[in-house]
Amino acid sequence: EGKGGKGSTRRPSAGPTPYYMMPIDPPESSTKRSQLTRKLTSSITSMIHNPPATSSSPLEPSRGPLTDAEPLLDKGMHMLEALPTHERGTSSLILDVAGLLREVGRLEEAEALLLEAYGARRKQVGKTAAGTVEAVESLGLLMRDKGQLEESAMLLNEAVEARR
């Protein structure tokens, strides 16, 4: 298992406040917005692939996986709302926020974002573009999680066909 997986005793350091826990200021420019989006995307991706360790000590309360996700989700949603409409659906941030929502079990919210991303990408870059395929694949996996297996199979087959 990788870092932060089950059985890991890694604890967050008591260093400076992570940027995603700091107050949200509206970005002054698209450059600043892009920098913030990259940082947040990196944090979300890291949290999905390396969830916080649970406590192994009987004296410490157990921290379930992704307990730190809420502040990150709040910031991600705020940043998505700040993006211009034409950028929102094609940004990498929308897929990352949807992925984190899926990981914490907020499937309806994840579905709404994935449908938005899929529709925007399909319209702006075509159904065989890598970003569109990533969106349809994520949507297919989400449908599987929701128990909608026929819909899942259809979407995942679409992703496979687009990759050919």
PDB file of N, CA and C in Angstrom, residues 1-98:
ATOM      1  N   GLU A   1       0.834  -1.182   0.000  1.00  0.00           N
ATOM      2  CA  GLU A   1       0.000   0.000   0.000  1.00  0.00           C
ATOM      3  C   GLU A   1       0.873   1.238   0.000  1.00  0.00           C
ATOM      4  N   GLY A   2       0.388   2.312  -0.605  1.00  0.00           N
ATOM      5  CA  GLY A   2       1.165   3.546  -0.728  1.00  0.00           C
ATOM      6  C   GLY A   2       1.128   4.361   0.538  1.00  0.00           C
ATOM      7  N   LYS A   3       1.731   5.513   0.460  1.00  0.00           N
ATOM      8  CA  LYS A   3       1.760   6.415   1.605  1.00  0.00           C
ATOM      9  C   LYS A   3       0.345   6.773   2.011  1.00  0.00           C
ATOM     10  N   GLY A   4       0.099   6.839   3.302  1.00  0.00           N
ATOM     11  CA  GLY A   4      -1.195   7.255   3.808  1.00  0.00           C
ATOM     12  C   GLY A   4      -2.278   6.219   3.645  1.00  0.00           C
ATOM     13  N   GLY A   5      -1.945   5.024   3.191  1.00  0.00           N
ATOM     14  CA  GLY A   5      -2.942   3.971   3.020  1.00  0.00           C
ATOM     15  C   GLY A   5      -3.338   3.399   4.358  1.00  0.00           C
ATOM     16  N   LYS A   6      -4.158   2.363   4.318  1.00  0.00           N
ATOM     17  CA  LYS A   6      -4.597   1.729   5.556  1.00  0.00           C
ATOM     18  C   LYS A   6      -3.388   1.220   6.318  1.00  0.00           C
ATOM     19  N   GLY A   7      -3.406   1.382   7.598  1.00  0.00           N
ATOM     20  CA  GLY A   7      -2.333   0.893   8.447  1.00  0.00           C
ATOM     21  C   GLY A   7      -1.213   1.900   8.628  1.00  0.00           C
ATOM     22  N   SER A   8      -1.243   2.981   7.885  1.00  0.00           N
ATOM     23  CA  SER A   8      -0.192   3.987   8.017  1.00  0.00           C
ATOM     24  C   SER A   8      -0.417   4.795   9.286  1.00  0.00           C
ATOM     25  N   THR A   9       0.661   5.180   9.922  1.00  0.00           N
ATOM     26  CA  THR A   9       0.539   5.996  11.131  1.00  0.00           C
ATOM     27  C   THR A   9       1.011   7.414  10.872  1.00  0.00           C
ATOM     28  N   ARG A  10       1.148   7.784   9.610  1.00  0.00           N
ATOM     29  CA  ARG A  10       1.596   9.119   9.253  1.00  0.00           C
ATOM     30  C   ARG A  10       0.605  10.153   9.780  1.00  0.00           C
ATOM     31  N   ARG A  11       1.111  11.192  10.387  1.00  0.00           N
ATOM     32  CA  ARG A  11       0.286  12.266  10.933  1.00  0.00           C
ATOM     33  C   ARG A  11       0.650  13.571  10.228  1.00  0.00           C
ATOM     34  N   PRO A  12      -0.311  14.464  10.063  1.00  0.00           N
ATOM     35  CA  PRO A  12       0.035  15.747   9.476  1.00  0.00           C
ATOM     36  C   PRO A  12       0.968  16.511  10.414  1.00  0.00           C
ATOM     37  N   SER A  13       1.917  17.233   9.819  1.00  0.00           N
ATOM     38  CA  SER A  13       2.842  18.008  10.648  1.00  0.00           C
ATOM     39  C   SER A  13       2.132  19.247  11.175  1.00  0.00           C
ATOM     40  N   ALA A  14       2.644  19.772  12.271  1.00  0.00           N
ATOM     41  CA  ALA A  14       2.058  20.965  12.879  1.00  0.00           C
ATOM     42  C   ALA A  14       2.757  22.193  12.313  1.00  0.00           C
ATOM     43  N   GLY A  15       2.839  22.296  11.004  1.00  0.00           N
ATOM     44  CA  GLY A  15       3.506  23.405  10.338  1.00  0.00           C
ATOM     45  C   GLY A  15       2.533  24.544  10.089  1.00  0.00           C
ATOM     46  N   PRO A  16       2.844  25.375   9.120  1.00  0.00           N
ATOM     47  CA  PRO A  16       1.972  26.505   8.798  1.00  0.00           C
ATOM     48  C   PRO A  16       0.618  26.018   8.285  1.00  0.00           C
ATOM     49  N   THR A  17      -0.362  26.867   8.364  1.00  0.00           N
ATOM     50  CA  THR A  17      -1.707  26.535   7.908  1.00  0.00           C
ATOM     51  C   THR A  17      -1.677  26.239   6.416  1.00  0.00           C
ATOM     52  N   PRO A  18      -2.238  25.087   5.989  1.00  0.00           N
ATOM     53  CA  PRO A  18      -2.274  24.789   4.555  1.00  0.00           C
ATOM     54  C   PRO A  18      -3.067  25.872   3.824  1.00  0.00           C
ATOM     55  N   TYR A  19      -2.679  26.159   2.581  1.00  0.00           N
ATOM     56  CA  TYR A  19      -3.331  27.235   1.847  1.00  0.00           C
ATOM     57  C   TYR A  19      -4.827  26.996   1.688  1.00  0.00           C
ATOM     58  N   TYR A  20      -5.267  25.720   1.641  1.00  0.00           N
ATOM     59  CA  TYR A  20      -6.691  25.466   1.447  1.00  0.00           C
ATOM     60  C   TYR A  20      -7.511  25.714   2.708  1.00  0.00           C
ATOM     61  N   MET A  21      -6.836  25.961   3.837  1.00  0.00           N
ATOM     62  CA  MET A  21      -7.536  26.286   5.076  1.00  0.00           C
ATOM     63  C   MET A  21      -7.552  27.799   5.314  1.00  0.00           C
ATOM     64  N   MET A  22      -6.855  28.557   4.459  1.00  0.00           N
ATOM     65  CA  MET A  22      -6.779  30.005   4.613  1.00  0.00           C
ATOM     66  C   MET A  22      -8.046  30.638   4.060  1.00  0.00           C
ATOM     67  N   PRO A  23      -8.344  31.880   4.484  1.00  0.00           N
ATOM     68  CA  PRO A  23      -9.530  32.568   3.967  1.00  0.00           C
ATOM     69  C   PRO A  23      -9.468  32.697   2.452  1.00  0.00           C
ATOM     70  N   ILE A  24     -10.626  32.684   1.840  1.00  0.00           N
ATOM     71  CA  ILE A  24     -10.707  32.752   0.389  1.00  0.00           C
ATOM     72  C   ILE A  24     -10.796  34.207  -0.041  1.00  0.00           C
ATOM     73  N   ASP A  25      -9.875  34.607  -0.901  1.00  0.00           N
ATOM     74  CA  ASP A  25      -9.908  35.929  -1.511  1.00  0.00           C
ATOM     75  C   ASP A  25     -10.188  35.726  -2.991  1.00  0.00           C
ATOM     76  N   PRO A  26     -11.024  36.573  -3.580  1.00  0.00           N
ATOM     77  CA  PRO A  26     -11.278  36.401  -5.007  1.00  0.00           C
ATOM     78  C   PRO A  26      -9.998  36.628  -5.809  1.00  0.00           C
ATOM     79  N   PRO A  27      -9.712  35.774  -6.786  1.00  0.00           N
ATOM     80  CA  PRO A  27      -8.514  35.955  -7.596  1.00  0.00           C
ATOM     81  C   PRO A  27      -8.579  37.262  -8.375  1.00  0.00           C
ATOM     82  N   GLU A  28      -7.447  37.969  -8.445  1.00  0.00           N
ATOM     83  CA  GLU A  28      -7.415  39.248  -9.150  1.00  0.00           C
ATOM     84  C   GLU A  28      -7.323  39.060 -10.655  1.00  0.00           C
ATOM     85  N   SER A  29      -6.739  37.984 -11.095  1.00  0.00           N
ATOM     86  CA  SER A  29      -6.541  37.797 -12.525  1.00  0.00           C
ATOM     87  C   SER A  29      -6.674  36.325 -12.878  1.00  0.00           C
ATOM     88  N   SER A  30      -6.744  36.074 -14.172  1.00  0.00           N
ATOM     89  CA  SER A  30      -6.830  34.676 -14.594  1.00  0.00           C
ATOM     90  C   SER A  30      -5.537  33.936 -14.283  1.00  0.00           C
ATOM     91  N   THR A  31      -4.397  34.640 -14.260  1.00  0.00           N
ATOM     92  CA  THR A  31      -3.128  33.998 -13.903  1.00  0.00           C
ATOM     93  C   THR A  31      -3.160  33.541 -12.459  1.00  0.00           C
ATOM     94  N   LYS A  32      -3.597  34.420 -11.563  1.00  0.00           N
ATOM     95  CA  LYS A  32      -3.688  34.054 -10.149  1.00  0.00           C
ATOM     96  C   LYS A  32      -4.695  32.919  -9.978  1.00  0.00           C
ATOM     97  N   ARG A  33      -5.818  32.999 -10.702  1.00  0.00           N
ATOM     98  CA  ARG A  33      -6.837  31.957 -10.618  1.00  0.00           C
ATOM     99  C   ARG A  33      -6.253  30.626 -11.087  1.00  0.00           C
ATOM    100  N   SER A  34      -5.464  30.649 -12.154  1.00  0.00           N
ATOM    101  CA  SER A  34      -4.837  29.420 -12.651  1.00  0.00           C
ATOM    102  C   SER A  34      -3.873  28.840 -11.635  1.00  0.00           C
ATOM    103  N   GLN A  35      -3.105  29.697 -10.975  1.00  0.00           N
ATOM    104  CA  GLN A  35      -2.166  29.226  -9.956  1.00  0.00           C
ATOM    105  C   GLN A  35      -2.921  28.593  -8.793  1.00  0.00           C
ATOM    106  N   LEU A  36      -3.983  29.245  -8.340  1.00  0.00           N
ATOM    107  CA  LEU A  36      -4.779  28.705  -7.236  1.00  0.00           C
ATOM    108  C   LEU A  36      -5.448  27.397  -7.640  1.00  0.00           C
ATOM    109  N   THR A  37      -5.939  27.339  -8.868  1.00  0.00           N
ATOM    110  CA  THR A  37      -6.575  26.118  -9.356  1.00  0.00           C
ATOM    111  C   THR A  37      -5.581  24.966  -9.369  1.00  0.00           C
ATOM    112  N   ARG A  38      -4.351  25.218  -9.836  1.00  0.00           N
ATOM    113  CA  ARG A  38      -3.330  24.162  -9.851  1.00  0.00           C
ATOM    114  C   ARG A  38      -3.014  23.676  -8.446  1.00  0.00           C
ATOM    115  N   LYS A  39      -2.893  24.602  -7.486  1.00  0.00           N
ATOM    116  CA  LYS A  39      -2.601  24.212  -6.102  1.00  0.00           C
ATOM    117  C   LYS A  39      -3.739  23.375  -5.531  1.00  0.00           C
ATOM    118  N   LEU A  40      -4.969  23.835  -5.743  1.00  0.00           N
ATOM    119  CA  LEU A  40      -6.119  23.118  -5.202  1.00  0.00           C
ATOM    120  C   LEU A  40      -6.265  21.755  -5.869  1.00  0.00           C
ATOM    121  N   THR A  41      -6.080  21.703  -7.173  1.00  0.00           N
ATOM    122  CA  THR A  41      -6.153  20.436  -7.891  1.00  0.00           C
ATOM    123  C   THR A  41      -5.120  19.457  -7.348  1.00  0.00           C
ATOM    124  N   SER A  42      -3.920  19.946  -7.105  1.00  0.00           N
ATOM    125  CA  SER A  42      -2.864  19.101  -6.550  1.00  0.00           C
ATOM    126  C   SER A  42      -3.259  18.565  -5.176  1.00  0.00           C
ATOM    127  N   SER A  43      -3.828  19.428  -4.338  1.00  0.00           N
ATOM    128  CA  SER A  43      -4.242  18.996  -3.000  1.00  0.00           C
ATOM    129  C   SER A  43      -5.371  17.978  -3.059  1.00  0.00           C
ATOM    130  N   ILE A  44      -6.340  18.213  -3.935  1.00  0.00           N
ATOM    131  CA  ILE A  44      -7.459  17.282  -4.061  1.00  0.00           C
ATOM    132  C   ILE A  44      -6.954  15.934  -4.555  1.00  0.00           C
ATOM    133  N   THR A  45      -6.111  15.950  -5.572  1.00  0.00           N
ATOM    134  CA  THR A  45      -5.563  14.707  -6.109  1.00  0.00           C
ATOM    135  C   THR A  45      -4.789  13.958  -5.039  1.00  0.00           C
ATOM    136  N   SER A  46      -3.988  14.680  -4.279  1.00  0.00           N
ATOM    137  CA  SER A  46      -3.216  14.064  -3.202  1.00  0.00           C
ATOM    138  C   SER A  46      -4.138  13.456  -2.154  1.00  0.00           C
ATOM    139  N   MET A  47      -5.211  14.164  -1.810  1.00  0.00           N
ATOM    140  CA  MET A  47      -6.121  13.673  -0.786  1.00  0.00           C
ATOM    141  C   MET A  47      -6.847  12.414  -1.256  1.00  0.00           C
ATOM    142  N   ILE A  48      -7.198  12.363  -2.536  1.00  0.00           N
ATOM    143  CA  ILE A  48      -7.887  11.185  -3.059  1.00  0.00           C
ATOM    144  C   ILE A  48      -6.955   9.976  -3.044  1.00  0.00           C
ATOM    145  N   HIS A  49      -5.717  10.178  -3.484  1.00  0.00           N
ATOM    146  CA  HIS A  49      -4.789   9.057  -3.611  1.00  0.00           C
ATOM    147  C   HIS A  49      -4.039   8.726  -2.328  1.00  0.00           C
ATOM    148  N   ASN A  50      -3.963   9.654  -1.391  1.00  0.00           N
ATOM    149  CA  ASN A  50      -3.268   9.432  -0.117  1.00  0.00           C
ATOM    150  C   ASN A  50      -4.129   9.949   1.025  1.00  0.00           C
ATOM    151  N   PRO A  51      -5.253   9.280   1.323  1.00  0.00           N
ATOM    152  CA  PRO A  51      -6.130   9.774   2.379  1.00  0.00           C
ATOM    153  C   PRO A  51      -5.396   9.819   3.715  1.00  0.00           C
ATOM    154  N   PRO A  52      -5.831  10.738   4.614  1.00  0.00           N
ATOM    155  CA  PRO A  52      -5.196  10.821   5.920  1.00  0.00           C
ATOM    156  C   PRO A  52      -5.262   9.487   6.650  1.00  0.00           C
ATOM    157  N   ALA A  53      -4.230   9.203   7.397  1.00  0.00           N
ATOM    158  CA  ALA A  53      -4.179   7.946   8.144  1.00  0.00           C
ATOM    159  C   ALA A  53      -5.188   7.965   9.280  1.00  0.00           C
ATOM    160  N   THR A  54      -5.688   6.789   9.608  1.00  0.00           N
ATOM    161  CA  THR A  54      -6.557   6.678  10.771  1.00  0.00           C
ATOM    162  C   THR A  54      -5.682   6.447  11.991  1.00  0.00           C
ATOM    163  N   SER A  55      -6.190   6.788  13.132  1.00  0.00           N
ATOM    164  CA  SER A  55      -5.422   6.659  14.365  1.00  0.00           C
ATOM    165  C   SER A  55      -5.295   5.194  14.760  1.00  0.00           C
ATOM    166  N   SER A  56      -4.100   4.816  15.188  1.00  0.00           N
ATOM    167  CA  SER A  56      -3.921   3.448  15.673  1.00  0.00           C
ATOM    168  C   SER A  56      -3.827   3.427  17.191  1.00  0.00           C
ATOM    169  N   SER A  57      -3.885   4.586  17.820  1.00  0.00           N
ATOM    170  CA  SER A  57      -3.777   4.674  19.266  1.00  0.00           C
ATOM    171  C   SER A  57      -5.160   4.681  19.898  1.00  0.00           C
ATOM    172  N   PRO A  58      -5.370   3.877  20.946  1.00  0.00           N
ATOM    173  CA  PRO A  58      -6.678   3.883  21.601  1.00  0.00           C
ATOM    174  C   PRO A  58      -6.953   5.202  22.326  1.00  0.00           C
ATOM    175  N   LEU A  59      -5.918   6.021  22.541  1.00  0.00           N
ATOM    176  CA  LEU A  59      -6.099   7.291  23.237  1.00  0.00           C
ATOM    177  C   LEU A  59      -6.479   8.427  22.299  1.00  0.00           C
ATOM    178  N   GLU A  60      -6.287   8.229  21.006  1.00  0.00           N
ATOM    179  CA  GLU A  60      -6.618   9.256  20.034  1.00  0.00           C
ATOM    180  C   GLU A  60      -7.908   8.879  19.321  1.00  0.00           C
ATOM    181  N   PRO A  61      -8.770   9.871  19.070  1.00  0.00           N
ATOM    182  CA  PRO A  61      -9.971   9.552  18.296  1.00  0.00           C
ATOM    183  C   PRO A  61      -9.577   9.186  16.870  1.00  0.00           C
ATOM    184  N   SER A  62     -10.299   8.254  16.311  1.00  0.00           N
ATOM    185  CA  SER A  62     -10.019   7.818  14.950  1.00  0.00           C
ATOM    186  C   SER A  62     -10.434   8.899  13.966  1.00  0.00           C
ATOM    187  N   ARG A  63      -9.566   9.172  13.022  1.00  0.00           N
ATOM    188  CA  ARG A  63      -9.891  10.090  11.931  1.00  0.00           C
ATOM    189  C   ARG A  63     -10.229   9.230  10.736  1.00  0.00           C
ATOM    190  N   GLY A  64     -11.447   9.265  10.318  1.00  0.00           N
ATOM    191  CA  GLY A  64     -11.819   8.483   9.152  1.00  0.00           C
ATOM    192  C   GLY A  64     -11.129   9.029   7.919  1.00  0.00           C
ATOM    193  N   PRO A  65     -11.090   8.245   6.851  1.00  0.00           N
ATOM    194  CA  PRO A  65     -10.483   8.721   5.623  1.00  0.00           C
ATOM    195  C   PRO A  65     -11.187   9.982   5.135  1.00  0.00           C
ATOM    196  N   LEU A  66     -10.426  10.900   4.623  1.00  0.00           N
ATOM    197  CA  LEU A  66     -10.925  12.119   4.006  1.00  0.00           C
ATOM    198  C   LEU A  66     -11.666  13.048   4.959  1.00  0.00           C
ATOM    199  N   THR A  67     -11.355  13.003   6.258  1.00  0.00           N
ATOM    200  CA  THR A  67     -12.023  13.922   7.182  1.00  0.00           C
ATOM    201  C   THR A  67     -11.601  15.360   6.936  1.00  0.00           C
ATOM    202  N   ASP A  68     -10.479  15.565   6.288  1.00  0.00           N
ATOM    203  CA  ASP A  68     -10.027  16.916   5.972  1.00  0.00           C
ATOM    204  C   ASP A  68     -10.587  17.410   4.642  1.00  0.00           C
ATOM    205  N   ALA A  69     -11.463  16.649   4.034  1.00  0.00           N
ATOM    206  CA  ALA A  69     -11.949  16.974   2.697  1.00  0.00           C
ATOM    207  C   ALA A  69     -12.889  18.170   2.663  1.00  0.00           C
ATOM    208  N   GLU A  70     -13.663  18.396   3.693  1.00  0.00           N
ATOM    209  CA  GLU A  70     -14.676  19.452   3.636  1.00  0.00           C
ATOM    210  C   GLU A  70     -14.106  20.840   3.351  1.00  0.00           C
ATOM    211  N   PRO A  71     -13.054  21.287   4.070  1.00  0.00           N
ATOM    212  CA  PRO A  71     -12.523  22.616   3.735  1.00  0.00           C
ATOM    213  C   PRO A  71     -12.006  22.676   2.298  1.00  0.00           C
ATOM    214  N   LEU A  72     -11.420  21.593   1.846  1.00  0.00           N
ATOM    215  CA  LEU A  72     -10.901  21.533   0.488  1.00  0.00           C
ATOM    216  C   LEU A  72     -12.049  21.565  -0.518  1.00  0.00           C
ATOM    217  N   LEU A  73     -13.114  20.836  -0.228  1.00  0.00           N
ATOM    218  CA  LEU A  73     -14.284  20.851  -1.105  1.00  0.00           C
ATOM    219  C   LEU A  73     -14.915  22.237  -1.149  1.00  0.00           C
ATOM    220  N   ASP A  74     -15.032  22.872   0.007  1.00  0.00           N
ATOM    221  CA  ASP A  74     -15.605  24.219   0.048  1.00  0.00           C
ATOM    222  C   ASP A  74     -14.801  25.180  -0.818  1.00  0.00           C
ATOM    223  N   LYS A  75     -13.489  25.122  -0.682  1.00  0.00           N
ATOM    224  CA  LYS A  75     -12.630  26.010  -1.464  1.00  0.00           C
ATOM    225  C   LYS A  75     -12.736  25.665  -2.949  1.00  0.00           C
ATOM    226  N   GLY A  76     -12.733  24.370  -3.270  1.00  0.00           N
ATOM    227  CA  GLY A  76     -12.854  23.959  -4.669  1.00  0.00           C
ATOM    228  C   GLY A  76     -14.163  24.413  -5.289  1.00  0.00           C
ATOM    229  N   MET A  77     -15.258  24.258  -4.562  1.00  0.00           N
ATOM    230  CA  MET A  77     -16.559  24.694  -5.073  1.00  0.00           C
ATOM    231  C   MET A  77     -16.580  26.210  -5.267  1.00  0.00           C
ATOM    232  N   HIS A  78     -15.996  26.939  -4.310  1.00  0.00           N
ATOM    233  CA  HIS A  78     -15.931  28.402  -4.412  1.00  0.00           C
ATOM    234  C   HIS A  78     -15.140  28.809  -5.661  1.00  0.00           C
ATOM    235  N   MET A  79     -14.022  28.134  -5.884  1.00  0.00           N
ATOM    236  CA  MET A  79     -13.202  28.464  -7.053  1.00  0.00           C
ATOM    237  C   MET A  79     -13.918  28.106  -8.352  1.00  0.00           C
ATOM    238  N   LEU A  80     -14.655  27.001  -8.360  1.00  0.00           N
ATOM    239  CA  LEU A  80     -15.427  26.649  -9.555  1.00  0.00           C
ATOM    240  C   LEU A  80     -16.474  27.712  -9.858  1.00  0.00           C
ATOM    241  N   GLU A  81     -17.137  28.196  -8.816  1.00  0.00           N
ATOM    242  CA  GLU A  81     -18.151  29.231  -9.002  1.00  0.00           C
ATOM    243  C   GLU A  81     -17.546  30.518  -9.542  1.00  0.00           C
ATOM    244  N   ALA A  82     -16.277  30.777  -9.206  1.00  0.00           N
ATOM    245  CA  ALA A  82     -15.610  32.001  -9.654  1.00  0.00           C
ATOM    246  C   ALA A  82     -15.124  31.913 -11.102  1.00  0.00           C
ATOM    247  N   LEU A  83     -15.031  30.708 -11.645  1.00  0.00           N
ATOM    248  CA  LEU A  83     -14.544  30.553 -13.016  1.00  0.00           C
ATOM    249  C   LEU A  83     -15.584  31.048 -14.015  1.00  0.00           C
ATOM    250  N   PRO A  84     -15.128  31.645 -15.107  1.00  0.00           N
ATOM    251  CA  PRO A  84     -16.063  32.002 -16.174  1.00  0.00           C
ATOM    252  C   PRO A  84     -16.727  30.733 -16.714  1.00  0.00           C
ATOM    253  N   THR A  85     -17.961  30.849 -17.133  1.00  0.00           N
ATOM    254  CA  THR A  85     -18.737  29.703 -17.595  1.00  0.00           C
ATOM    255  C   THR A  85     -18.001  28.899 -18.661  1.00  0.00           C
ATOM    256  N   HIS A  86     -17.364  29.572 -19.608  1.00  0.00           N
ATOM    257  CA  HIS A  86     -16.693  28.858 -20.706  1.00  0.00           C
ATOM    258  C   HIS A  86     -15.446  28.107 -20.245  1.00  0.00           C
ATOM    259  N   GLU A  87     -14.903  28.427 -19.071  1.00  0.00           N
ATOM    260  CA  GLU A  87     -13.721  27.728 -18.549  1.00  0.00           C
ATOM    261  C   GLU A  87     -14.086  26.627 -17.559  1.00  0.00           C
ATOM    262  N   ARG A  88     -15.198  26.780 -16.884  1.00  0.00           N
ATOM    263  CA  ARG A  88     -15.556  25.900 -15.773  1.00  0.00           C
ATOM    264  C   ARG A  88     -15.617  24.421 -16.167  1.00  0.00           C
ATOM    265  N   GLY A  89     -16.359  24.103 -17.202  1.00  0.00           N
ATOM    266  CA  GLY A  89     -16.557  22.709 -17.589  1.00  0.00           C
ATOM    267  C   GLY A  89     -15.326  22.025 -18.136  1.00  0.00           C
ATOM    268  N   THR A  90     -14.379  22.812 -18.636  1.00  0.00           N
ATOM    269  CA  THR A  90     -13.173  22.214 -19.200  1.00  0.00           C
ATOM    270  C   THR A  90     -11.977  22.306 -18.261  1.00  0.00           C
ATOM    271  N   SER A  91     -12.157  22.889 -17.097  1.00  0.00           N
ATOM    272  CA  SER A  91     -11.036  22.985 -16.156  1.00  0.00           C
ATOM    273  C   SER A  91     -10.777  21.619 -15.513  1.00  0.00           C
ATOM    274  N   SER A  92      -9.535  21.382 -15.155  1.00  0.00           N
ATOM    275  CA  SER A  92      -9.211  20.126 -14.463  1.00  0.00           C
ATOM    276  C   SER A  92      -9.811  20.126 -13.065  1.00  0.00           C
ATOM    277  N   LEU A  93     -10.045  21.307 -12.523  1.00  0.00           N
ATOM    278  CA  LEU A  93     -10.584  21.431 -11.171  1.00  0.00           C
ATOM    279  C   LEU A  93     -11.952  20.761 -11.040  1.00  0.00           C
ATOM    280  N   ILE A  94     -12.795  20.877 -12.057  1.00  0.00           N
ATOM    281  CA  ILE A  94     -14.146  20.323 -11.947  1.00  0.00           C
ATOM    282  C   ILE A  94     -14.107  18.800 -11.787  1.00  0.00           C
ATOM    283  N   LEU A  95     -13.207  18.133 -12.511  1.00  0.00           N
ATOM    284  CA  LEU A  95     -13.099  16.678 -12.371  1.00  0.00           C
ATOM    285  C   LEU A  95     -12.511  16.295 -11.019  1.00  0.00           C
ATOM    286  N   ASP A  96     -11.562  17.091 -10.542  1.00  0.00           N
ATOM    287  CA  ASP A  96     -10.949  16.790  -9.248  1.00  0.00           C
ATOM    288  C   ASP A  96     -11.935  16.983  -8.098  1.00  0.00           C
ATOM    289  N   VAL A  97     -12.717  18.054  -8.147  1.00  0.00           N
ATOM    290  CA  VAL A  97     -13.722  18.278  -7.104  1.00  0.00           C
ATOM    291  C   VAL A  97     -14.773  17.168  -7.169  1.00  0.00           C
ATOM    292  N   ALA A  98     -15.197  16.810  -8.372  1.00  0.00           N
ATOM    293  CA  ALA A  98     -16.173  15.721  -8.524  1.00  0.00           C
ATOM    294  C   ALA A  98     -15.607  14.413  -7.976  1.00  0.00           C
TER     295      ALA A  98
END
